[in-house]
XYZ file of N, CA and C in Angstrom:
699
model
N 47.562 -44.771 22.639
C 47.062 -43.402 22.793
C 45.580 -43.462 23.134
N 45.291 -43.065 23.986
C 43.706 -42.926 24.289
C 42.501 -41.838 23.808
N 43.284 -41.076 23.385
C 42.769 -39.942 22.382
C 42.367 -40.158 21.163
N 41.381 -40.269 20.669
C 40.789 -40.574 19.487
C 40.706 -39.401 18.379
N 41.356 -39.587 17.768
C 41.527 -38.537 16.525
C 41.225 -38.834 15.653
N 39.852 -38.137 14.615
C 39.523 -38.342 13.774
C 39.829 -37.243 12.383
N 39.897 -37.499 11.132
C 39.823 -36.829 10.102
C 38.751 -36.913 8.978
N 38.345 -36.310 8.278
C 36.706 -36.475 8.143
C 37.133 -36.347 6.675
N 36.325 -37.440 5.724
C 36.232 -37.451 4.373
C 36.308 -36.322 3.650
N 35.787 -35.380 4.218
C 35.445 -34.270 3.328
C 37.367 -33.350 3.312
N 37.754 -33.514 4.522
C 39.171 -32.611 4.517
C 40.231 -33.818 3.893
N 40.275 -35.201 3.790
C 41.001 -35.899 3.257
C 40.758 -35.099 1.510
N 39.106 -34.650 1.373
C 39.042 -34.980 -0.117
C 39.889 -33.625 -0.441
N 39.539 -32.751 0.429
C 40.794 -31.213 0.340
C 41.849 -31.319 0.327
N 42.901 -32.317 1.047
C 44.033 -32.131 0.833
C 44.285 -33.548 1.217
N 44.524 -34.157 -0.031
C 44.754 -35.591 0.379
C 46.098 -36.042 0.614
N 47.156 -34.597 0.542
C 48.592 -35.330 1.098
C 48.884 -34.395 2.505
N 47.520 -34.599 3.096
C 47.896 -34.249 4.536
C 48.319 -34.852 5.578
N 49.084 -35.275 6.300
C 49.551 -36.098 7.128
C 49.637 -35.792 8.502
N 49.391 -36.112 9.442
C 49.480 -35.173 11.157
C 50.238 -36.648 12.145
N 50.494 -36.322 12.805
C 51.858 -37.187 14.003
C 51.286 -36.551 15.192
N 50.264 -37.257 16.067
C 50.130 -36.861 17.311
C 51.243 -37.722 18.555
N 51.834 -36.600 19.603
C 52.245 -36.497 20.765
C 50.959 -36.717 21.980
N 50.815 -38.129 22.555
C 50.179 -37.731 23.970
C 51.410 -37.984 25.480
N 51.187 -37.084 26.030
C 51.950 -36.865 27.427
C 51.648 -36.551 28.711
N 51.906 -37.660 29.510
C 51.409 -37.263 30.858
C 52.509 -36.894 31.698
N 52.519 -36.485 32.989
C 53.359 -36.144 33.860
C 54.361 -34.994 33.638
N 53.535 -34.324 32.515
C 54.713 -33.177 32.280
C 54.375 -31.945 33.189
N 55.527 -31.026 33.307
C 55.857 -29.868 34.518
C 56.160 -28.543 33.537
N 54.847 -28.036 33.383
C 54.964 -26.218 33.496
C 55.208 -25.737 33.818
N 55.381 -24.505 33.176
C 56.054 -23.048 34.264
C 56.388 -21.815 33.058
N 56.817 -20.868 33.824
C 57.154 -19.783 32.475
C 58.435 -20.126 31.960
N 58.431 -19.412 30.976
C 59.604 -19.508 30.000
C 60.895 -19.515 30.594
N 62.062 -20.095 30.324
C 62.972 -19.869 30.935
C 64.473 -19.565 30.191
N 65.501 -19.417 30.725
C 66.367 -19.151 29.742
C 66.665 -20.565 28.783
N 66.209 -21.379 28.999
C 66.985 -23.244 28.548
C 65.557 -22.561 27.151
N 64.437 -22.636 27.278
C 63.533 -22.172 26.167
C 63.811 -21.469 25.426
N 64.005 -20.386 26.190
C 64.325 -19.387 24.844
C 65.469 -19.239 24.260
N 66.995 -20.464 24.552
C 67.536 -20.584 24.056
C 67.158 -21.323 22.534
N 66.318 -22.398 22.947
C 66.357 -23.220 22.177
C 65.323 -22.256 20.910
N 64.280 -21.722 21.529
C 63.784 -20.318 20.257
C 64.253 -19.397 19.676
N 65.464 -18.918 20.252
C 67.103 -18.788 19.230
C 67.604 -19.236 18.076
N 67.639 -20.557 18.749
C 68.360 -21.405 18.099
C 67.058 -21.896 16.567
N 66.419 -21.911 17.649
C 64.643 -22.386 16.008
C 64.814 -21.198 14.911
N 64.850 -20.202 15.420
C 65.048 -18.787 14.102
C 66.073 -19.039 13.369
N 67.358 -19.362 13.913
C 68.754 -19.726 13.111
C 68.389 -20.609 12.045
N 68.333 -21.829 12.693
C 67.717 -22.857 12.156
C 67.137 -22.378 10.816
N 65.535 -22.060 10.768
C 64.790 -21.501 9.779
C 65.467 -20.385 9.215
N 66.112 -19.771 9.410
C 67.058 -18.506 8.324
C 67.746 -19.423 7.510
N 68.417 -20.769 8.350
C 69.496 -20.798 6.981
C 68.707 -22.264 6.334
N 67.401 -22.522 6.677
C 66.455 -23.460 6.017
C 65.744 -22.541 4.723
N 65.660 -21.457 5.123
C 65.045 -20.436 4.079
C 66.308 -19.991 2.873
N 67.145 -19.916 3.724
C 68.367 -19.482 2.365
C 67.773 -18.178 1.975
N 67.301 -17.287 2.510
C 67.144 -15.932 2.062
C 65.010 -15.473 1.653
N 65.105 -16.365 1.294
C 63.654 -16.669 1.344
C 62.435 -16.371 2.020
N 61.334 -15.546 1.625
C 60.917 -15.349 2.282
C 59.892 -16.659 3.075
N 59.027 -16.861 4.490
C 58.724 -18.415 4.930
C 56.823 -18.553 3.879
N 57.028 -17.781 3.120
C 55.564 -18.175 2.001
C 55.707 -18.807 1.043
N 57.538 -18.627 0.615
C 58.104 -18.909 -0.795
C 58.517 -20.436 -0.388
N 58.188 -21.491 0.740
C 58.674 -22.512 1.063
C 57.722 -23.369 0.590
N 58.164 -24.311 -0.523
C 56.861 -25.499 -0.826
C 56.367 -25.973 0.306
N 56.698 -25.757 1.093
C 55.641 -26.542 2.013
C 54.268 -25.450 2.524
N 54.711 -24.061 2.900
C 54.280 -23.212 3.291
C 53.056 -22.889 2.796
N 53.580 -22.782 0.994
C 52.954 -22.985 -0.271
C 51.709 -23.821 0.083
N 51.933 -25.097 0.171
C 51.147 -25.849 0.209
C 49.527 -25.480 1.197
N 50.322 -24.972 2.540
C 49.015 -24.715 2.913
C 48.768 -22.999 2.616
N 49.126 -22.928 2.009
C 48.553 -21.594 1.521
C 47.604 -21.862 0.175
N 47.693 -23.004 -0.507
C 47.085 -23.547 -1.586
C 45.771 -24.130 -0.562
N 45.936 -24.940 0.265
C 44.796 -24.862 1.061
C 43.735 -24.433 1.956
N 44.461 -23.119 2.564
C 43.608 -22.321 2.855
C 42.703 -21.777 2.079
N 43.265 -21.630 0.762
C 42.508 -20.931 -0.123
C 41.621 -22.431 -0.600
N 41.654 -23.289 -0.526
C 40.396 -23.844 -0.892
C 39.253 -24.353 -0.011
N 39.480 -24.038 1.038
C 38.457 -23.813 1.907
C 37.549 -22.513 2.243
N 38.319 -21.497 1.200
C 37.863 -20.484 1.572
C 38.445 -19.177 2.270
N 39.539 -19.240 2.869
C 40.165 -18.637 3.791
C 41.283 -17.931 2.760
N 41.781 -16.442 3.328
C 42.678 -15.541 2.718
C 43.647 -15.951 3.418
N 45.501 -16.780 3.002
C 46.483 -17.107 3.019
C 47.077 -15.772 3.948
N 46.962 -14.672 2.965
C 47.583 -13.495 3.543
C 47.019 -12.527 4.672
N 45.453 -13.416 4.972
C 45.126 -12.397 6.454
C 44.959 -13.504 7.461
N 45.127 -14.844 6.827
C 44.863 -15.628 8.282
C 45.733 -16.708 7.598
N 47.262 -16.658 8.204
C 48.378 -17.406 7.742
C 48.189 -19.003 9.058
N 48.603 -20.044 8.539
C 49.070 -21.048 9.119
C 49.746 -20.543 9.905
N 49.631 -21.220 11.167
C 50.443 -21.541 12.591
C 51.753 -21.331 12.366
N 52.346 -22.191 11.297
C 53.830 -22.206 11.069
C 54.407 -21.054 10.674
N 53.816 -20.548 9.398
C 54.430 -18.976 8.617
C 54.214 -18.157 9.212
N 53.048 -17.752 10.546
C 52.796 -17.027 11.174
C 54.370 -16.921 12.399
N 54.312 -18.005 12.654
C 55.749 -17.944 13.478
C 56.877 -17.585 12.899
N 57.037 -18.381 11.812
C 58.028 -17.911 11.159
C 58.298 -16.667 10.647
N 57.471 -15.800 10.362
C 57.640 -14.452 9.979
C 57.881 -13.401 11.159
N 57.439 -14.088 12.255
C 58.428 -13.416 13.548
C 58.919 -13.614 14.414
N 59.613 -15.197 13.920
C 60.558 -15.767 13.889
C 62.166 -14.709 13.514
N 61.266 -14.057 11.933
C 62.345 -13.188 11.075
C 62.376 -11.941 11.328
N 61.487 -11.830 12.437
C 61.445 -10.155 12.496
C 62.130 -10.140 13.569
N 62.285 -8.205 14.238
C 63.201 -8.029 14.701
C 62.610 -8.378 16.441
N 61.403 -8.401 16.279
C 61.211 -8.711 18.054
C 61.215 -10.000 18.256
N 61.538 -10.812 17.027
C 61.483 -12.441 17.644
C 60.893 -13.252 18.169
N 60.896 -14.092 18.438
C 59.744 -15.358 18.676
C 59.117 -14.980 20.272
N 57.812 -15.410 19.918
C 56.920 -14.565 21.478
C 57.810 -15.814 22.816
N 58.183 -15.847 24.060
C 57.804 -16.375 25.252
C 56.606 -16.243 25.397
N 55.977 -17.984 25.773
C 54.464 -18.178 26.228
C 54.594 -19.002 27.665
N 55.103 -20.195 27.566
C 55.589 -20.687 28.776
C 56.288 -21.849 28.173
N 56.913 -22.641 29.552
C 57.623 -23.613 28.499
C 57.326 -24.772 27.742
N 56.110 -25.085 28.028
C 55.494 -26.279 26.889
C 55.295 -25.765 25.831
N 54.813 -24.539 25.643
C 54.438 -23.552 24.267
C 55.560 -23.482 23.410
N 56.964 -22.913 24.462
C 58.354 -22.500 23.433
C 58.510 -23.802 23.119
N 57.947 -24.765 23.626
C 59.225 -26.442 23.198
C 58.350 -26.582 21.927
N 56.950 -26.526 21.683
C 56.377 -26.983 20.798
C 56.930 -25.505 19.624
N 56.891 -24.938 19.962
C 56.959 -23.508 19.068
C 58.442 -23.304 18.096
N 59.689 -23.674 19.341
C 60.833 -24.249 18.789
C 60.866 -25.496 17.336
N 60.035 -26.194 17.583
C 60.103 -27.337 16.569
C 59.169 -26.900 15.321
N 57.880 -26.387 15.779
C 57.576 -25.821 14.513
C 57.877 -25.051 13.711
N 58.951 -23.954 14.457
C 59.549 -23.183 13.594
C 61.024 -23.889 12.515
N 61.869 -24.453 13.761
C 62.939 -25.055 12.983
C 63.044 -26.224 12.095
N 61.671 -26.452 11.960
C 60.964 -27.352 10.806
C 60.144 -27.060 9.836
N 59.346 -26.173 10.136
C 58.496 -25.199 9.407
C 57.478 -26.205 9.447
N 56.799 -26.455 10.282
C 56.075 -27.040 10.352
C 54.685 -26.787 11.365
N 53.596 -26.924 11.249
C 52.465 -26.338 11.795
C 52.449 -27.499 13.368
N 52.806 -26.997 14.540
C 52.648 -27.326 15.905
C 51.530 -26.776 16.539
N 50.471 -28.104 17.430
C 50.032 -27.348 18.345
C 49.905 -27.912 19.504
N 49.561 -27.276 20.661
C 49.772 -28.487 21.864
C 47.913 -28.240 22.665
N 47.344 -29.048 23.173
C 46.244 -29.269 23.612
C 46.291 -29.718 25.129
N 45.405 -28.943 26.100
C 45.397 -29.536 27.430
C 44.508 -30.966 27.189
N 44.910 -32.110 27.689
C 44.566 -33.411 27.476
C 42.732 -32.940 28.251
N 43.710 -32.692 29.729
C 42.151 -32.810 30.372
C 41.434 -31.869 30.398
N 41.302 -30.805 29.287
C 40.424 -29.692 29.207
C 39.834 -29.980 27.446
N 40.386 -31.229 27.296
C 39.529 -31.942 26.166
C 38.063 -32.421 26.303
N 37.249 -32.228 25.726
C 35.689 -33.034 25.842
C 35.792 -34.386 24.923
N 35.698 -35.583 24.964
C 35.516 -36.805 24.495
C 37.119 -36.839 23.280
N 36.415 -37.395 21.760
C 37.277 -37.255 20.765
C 37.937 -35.553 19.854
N 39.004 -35.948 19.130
C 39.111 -34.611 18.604
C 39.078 -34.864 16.916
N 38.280 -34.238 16.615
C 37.968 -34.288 14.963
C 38.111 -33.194 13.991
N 38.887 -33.464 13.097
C 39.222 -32.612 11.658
C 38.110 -32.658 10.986
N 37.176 -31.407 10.718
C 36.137 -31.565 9.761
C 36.050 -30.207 9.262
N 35.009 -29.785 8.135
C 34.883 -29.210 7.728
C 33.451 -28.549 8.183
N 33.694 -27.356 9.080
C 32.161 -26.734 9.835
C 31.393 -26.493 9.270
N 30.114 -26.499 9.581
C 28.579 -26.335 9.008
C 28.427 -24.956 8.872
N 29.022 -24.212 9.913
C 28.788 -22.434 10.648
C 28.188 -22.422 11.522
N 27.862 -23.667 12.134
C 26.362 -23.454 13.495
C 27.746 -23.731 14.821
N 28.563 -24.248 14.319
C 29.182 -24.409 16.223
C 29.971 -23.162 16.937
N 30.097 -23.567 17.659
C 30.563 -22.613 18.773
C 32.220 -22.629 18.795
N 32.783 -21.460 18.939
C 34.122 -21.350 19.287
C 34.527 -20.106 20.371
N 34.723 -20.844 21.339
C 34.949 -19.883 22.707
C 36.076 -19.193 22.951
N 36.309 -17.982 22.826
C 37.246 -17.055 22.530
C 37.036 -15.819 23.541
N 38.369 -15.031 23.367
C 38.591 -13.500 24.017
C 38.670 -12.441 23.072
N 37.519 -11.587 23.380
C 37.535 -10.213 22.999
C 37.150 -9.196 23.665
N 37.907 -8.180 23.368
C 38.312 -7.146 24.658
C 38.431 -7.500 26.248
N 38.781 -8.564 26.366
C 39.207 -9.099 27.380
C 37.703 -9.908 27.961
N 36.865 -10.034 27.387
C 35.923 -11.112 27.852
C 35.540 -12.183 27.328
N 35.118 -12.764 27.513
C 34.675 -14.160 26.843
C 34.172 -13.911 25.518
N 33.970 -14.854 24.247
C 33.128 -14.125 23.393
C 32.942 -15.447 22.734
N 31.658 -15.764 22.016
C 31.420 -17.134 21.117
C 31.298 -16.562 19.534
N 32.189 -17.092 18.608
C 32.404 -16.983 17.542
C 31.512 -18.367 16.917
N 31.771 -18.252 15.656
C 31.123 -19.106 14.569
C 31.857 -19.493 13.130
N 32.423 -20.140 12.909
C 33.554 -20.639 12.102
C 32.445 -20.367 10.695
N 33.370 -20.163 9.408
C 32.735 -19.749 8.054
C 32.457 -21.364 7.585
N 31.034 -21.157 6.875
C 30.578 -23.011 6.927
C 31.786 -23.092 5.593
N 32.062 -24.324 5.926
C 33.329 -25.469 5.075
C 34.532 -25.021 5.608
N 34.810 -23.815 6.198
C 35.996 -23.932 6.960
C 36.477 -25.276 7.660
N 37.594 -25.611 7.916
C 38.147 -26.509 8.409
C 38.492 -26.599 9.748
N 38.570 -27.155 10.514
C 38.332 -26.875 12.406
C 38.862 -28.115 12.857
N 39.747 -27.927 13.701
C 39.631 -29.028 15.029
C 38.404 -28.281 15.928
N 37.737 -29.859 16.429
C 36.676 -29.760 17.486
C 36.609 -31.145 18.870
N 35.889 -30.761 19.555
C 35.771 -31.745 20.302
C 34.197 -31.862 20.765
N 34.293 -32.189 21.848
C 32.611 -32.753 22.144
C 31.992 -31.262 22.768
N 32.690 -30.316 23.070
C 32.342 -29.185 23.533
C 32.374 -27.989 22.618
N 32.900 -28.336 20.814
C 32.980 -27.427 20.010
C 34.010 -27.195 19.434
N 34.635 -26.172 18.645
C 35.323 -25.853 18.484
C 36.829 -25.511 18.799
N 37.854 -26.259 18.648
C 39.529 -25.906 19.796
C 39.957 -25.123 18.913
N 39.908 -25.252 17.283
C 41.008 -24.518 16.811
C 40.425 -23.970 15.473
N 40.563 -22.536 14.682
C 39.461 -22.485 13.705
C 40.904 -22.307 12.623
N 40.101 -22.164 11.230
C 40.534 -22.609 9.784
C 42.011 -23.230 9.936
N 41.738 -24.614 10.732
C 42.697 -25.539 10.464
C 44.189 -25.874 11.677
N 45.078 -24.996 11.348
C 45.826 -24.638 12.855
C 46.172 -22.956 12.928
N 45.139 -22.064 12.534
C 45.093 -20.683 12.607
C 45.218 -20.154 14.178
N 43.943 -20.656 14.595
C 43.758 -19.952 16.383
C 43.091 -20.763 16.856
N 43.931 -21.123 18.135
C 43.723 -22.046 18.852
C 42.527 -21.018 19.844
N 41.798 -21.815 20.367
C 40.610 -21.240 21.361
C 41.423 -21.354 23.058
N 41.154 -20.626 23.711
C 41.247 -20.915 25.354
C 41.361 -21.526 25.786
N 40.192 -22.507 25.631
C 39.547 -23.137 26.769
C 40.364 -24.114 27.196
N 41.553 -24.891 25.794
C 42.414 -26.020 26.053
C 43.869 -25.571 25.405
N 44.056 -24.726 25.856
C 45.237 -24.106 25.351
C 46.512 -24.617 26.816
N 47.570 -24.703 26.738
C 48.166 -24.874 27.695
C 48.735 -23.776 28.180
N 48.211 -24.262 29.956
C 48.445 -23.253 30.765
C 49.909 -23.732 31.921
N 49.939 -23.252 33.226
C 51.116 -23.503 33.855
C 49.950 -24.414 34.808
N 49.452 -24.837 34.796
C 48.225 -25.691 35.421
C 48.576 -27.595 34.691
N 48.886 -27.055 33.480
C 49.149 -28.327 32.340
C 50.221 -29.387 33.008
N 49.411 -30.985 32.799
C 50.255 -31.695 33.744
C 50.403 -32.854 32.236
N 49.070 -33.127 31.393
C 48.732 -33.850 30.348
C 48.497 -33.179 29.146
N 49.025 -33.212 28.282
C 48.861 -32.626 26.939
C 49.311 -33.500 25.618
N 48.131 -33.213 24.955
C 48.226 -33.748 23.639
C 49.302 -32.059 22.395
N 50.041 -32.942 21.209
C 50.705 -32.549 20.571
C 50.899 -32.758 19.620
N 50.054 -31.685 18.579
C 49.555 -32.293 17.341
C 50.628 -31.652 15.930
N 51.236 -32.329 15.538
C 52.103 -31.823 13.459
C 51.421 -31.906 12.799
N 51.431 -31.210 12.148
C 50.614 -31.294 10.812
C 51.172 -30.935 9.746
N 51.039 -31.608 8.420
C 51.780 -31.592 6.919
C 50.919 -31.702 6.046
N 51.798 -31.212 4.569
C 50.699 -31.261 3.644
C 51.981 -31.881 2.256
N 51.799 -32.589 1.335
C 52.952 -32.503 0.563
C 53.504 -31.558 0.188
N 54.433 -31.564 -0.733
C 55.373 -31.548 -0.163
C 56.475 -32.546 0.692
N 56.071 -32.157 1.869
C 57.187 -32.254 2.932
C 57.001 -34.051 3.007
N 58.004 -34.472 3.322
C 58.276 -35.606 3.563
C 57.889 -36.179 4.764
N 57.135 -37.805 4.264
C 56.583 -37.961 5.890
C 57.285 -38.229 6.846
N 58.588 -38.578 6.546
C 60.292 -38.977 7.440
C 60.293 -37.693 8.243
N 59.827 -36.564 7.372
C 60.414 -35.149 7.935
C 59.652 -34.617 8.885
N 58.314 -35.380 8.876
C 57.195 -35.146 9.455
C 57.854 -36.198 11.583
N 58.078 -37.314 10.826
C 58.837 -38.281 11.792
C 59.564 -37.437 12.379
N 60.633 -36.972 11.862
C 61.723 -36.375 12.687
C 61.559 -35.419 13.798
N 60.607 -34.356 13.372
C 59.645 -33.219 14.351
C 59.640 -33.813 15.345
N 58.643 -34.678 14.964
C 57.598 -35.149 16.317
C 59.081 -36.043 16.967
N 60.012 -36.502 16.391
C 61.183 -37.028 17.808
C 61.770 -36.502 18.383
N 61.762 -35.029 17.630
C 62.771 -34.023 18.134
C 61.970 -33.559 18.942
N 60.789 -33.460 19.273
C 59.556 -32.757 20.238
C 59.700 -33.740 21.385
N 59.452 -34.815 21.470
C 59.312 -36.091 21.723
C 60.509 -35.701 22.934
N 61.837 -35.656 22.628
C 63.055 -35.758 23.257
C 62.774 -34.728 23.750
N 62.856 -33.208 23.159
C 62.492 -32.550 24.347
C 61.635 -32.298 25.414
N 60.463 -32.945 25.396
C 59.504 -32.978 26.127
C 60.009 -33.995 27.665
N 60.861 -34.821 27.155
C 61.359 -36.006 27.984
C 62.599 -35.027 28.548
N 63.072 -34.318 27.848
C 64.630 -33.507 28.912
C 63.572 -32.558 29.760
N 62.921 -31.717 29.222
C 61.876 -31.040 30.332
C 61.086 -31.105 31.195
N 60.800 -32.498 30.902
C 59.740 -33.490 31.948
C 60.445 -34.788 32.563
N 61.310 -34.710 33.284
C 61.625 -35.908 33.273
C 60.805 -37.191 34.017
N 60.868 -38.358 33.870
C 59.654 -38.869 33.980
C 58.631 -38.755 33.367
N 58.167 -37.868 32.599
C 57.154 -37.770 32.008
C 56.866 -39.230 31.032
N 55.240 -39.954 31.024
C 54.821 -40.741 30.008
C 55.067 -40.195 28.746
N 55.599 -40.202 27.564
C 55.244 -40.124 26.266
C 54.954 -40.880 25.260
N 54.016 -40.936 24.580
C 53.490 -41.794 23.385
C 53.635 -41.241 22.223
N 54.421 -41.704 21.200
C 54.526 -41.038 19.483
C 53.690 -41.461 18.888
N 52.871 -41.341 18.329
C 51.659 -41.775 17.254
C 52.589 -41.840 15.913
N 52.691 -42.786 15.142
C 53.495 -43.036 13.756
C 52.502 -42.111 12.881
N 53.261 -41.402 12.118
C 52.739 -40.312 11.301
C 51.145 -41.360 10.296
N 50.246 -40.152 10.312
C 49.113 -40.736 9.377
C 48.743 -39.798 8.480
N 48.811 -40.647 7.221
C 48.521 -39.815 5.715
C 46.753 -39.603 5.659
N 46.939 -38.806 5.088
C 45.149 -38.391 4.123
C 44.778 -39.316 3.308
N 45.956 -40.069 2.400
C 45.933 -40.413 0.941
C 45.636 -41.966 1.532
């Protein structure tokens, strides 16, 4: 993998049974959503209904878990939910899982029918390395509001993916920024899991193969590299 991913002492010391499984991929083929996607985002809601057993997706130890961590960084669980419960809760609702395009539904599919926090990164709209740390409040995060550009400022000790240009993603895998978000332009993309105990690191494995395979039926030809899951602890 040529992508250098770092995790920073200070978020190991926050959640030391965090574990993440990066995806890098080249030669993959975008486009909008299609019916083969949003089958399979069907099929991810099913999935998670009868993984929940009635349940609501907060009441899931794993869910739990980063809801135990948001809150120790600082962050309200219930106004700025993880990537995963955020899907999953409309996942359960009645308008159902958003169409974004199809690298988005493939990654979006697996995080839901795993419950697991997915995100996908344009490789080459990356600046240098990508690092898990805990923000100062001085960097930059390049965002849309009211439809224009806008630079935000992450709450200091919040937790952030960043790169050499700032900020990609704020309190953890909440909101991803623009600038490297995948578009229908996307040929290389990185593909990041993320866990917290709880969940099993096998289970963590399994995601990222089940991502893995689909990325390879959607791309065919496509390079893919699995990164073997890495603990906090």
């Amino acid at each position: 993998m040529t992508l250098t991913l770092t995790v920073s002492d200070e978020v190991r010391a926050l959640a030391p049974g965090f574990t993440h499984l990066a995806i890098e991929a080249h030669g993959l083929v975008n486009g909008p959503s299609s019916e083969a996607s949003s089958t399979l985002l069907d099929e991810a809601a099913r999935r998670l209904a009868a993984r929940l057993d009635g349940r609501a997706p907060h009441e899931d130890p794993h869910m739990a878990a980063w809801r135990a961590a948001y809150t120790a960084f600082g962050s309200k669980p219930n106004r700025t939910r993880n990537s995963a419960e955020a899907l999953a809760r409309r996942a359960l609702a009645d308008g159902g899982l958003p169409r974004v395009n199809l690298l988005v539904d493939l990654y979006n599919a697996v995080s839901v029918a795993h419950l697991i926090p997915v995100g996908g990164e344009d490789l080459d709209l990356i600046q240098g390395g990508m690092r898990l740390v805990r923000a100062t409040g001085e960097e930059d995060f390049v965002t849309v509001a009211a439809g224009e550009e806008a630079v935000e400022h992450p709450d200091a000790g919040e937790v952030v993916w960043s790169d050499g240009a700032g900020v990609t993603c704020r309190r953890w895998n909440w909101r991803q920024g623009p600038r490297t978000r995948l578009t229908g332009d996307t040929t290389s993309a990185l593909f990041l899991l993320e866990s917290l105990a709880p969940m099993p690191v096998a289970d963590v494995g399994a995601a990222g193969a089940e991502l893995a395979e689909l990325l390879e039926k959607f791309s065919p030809g496509a390079r893919i590299e699995v990164r073997a899951p890495e603990s906090a602890g």
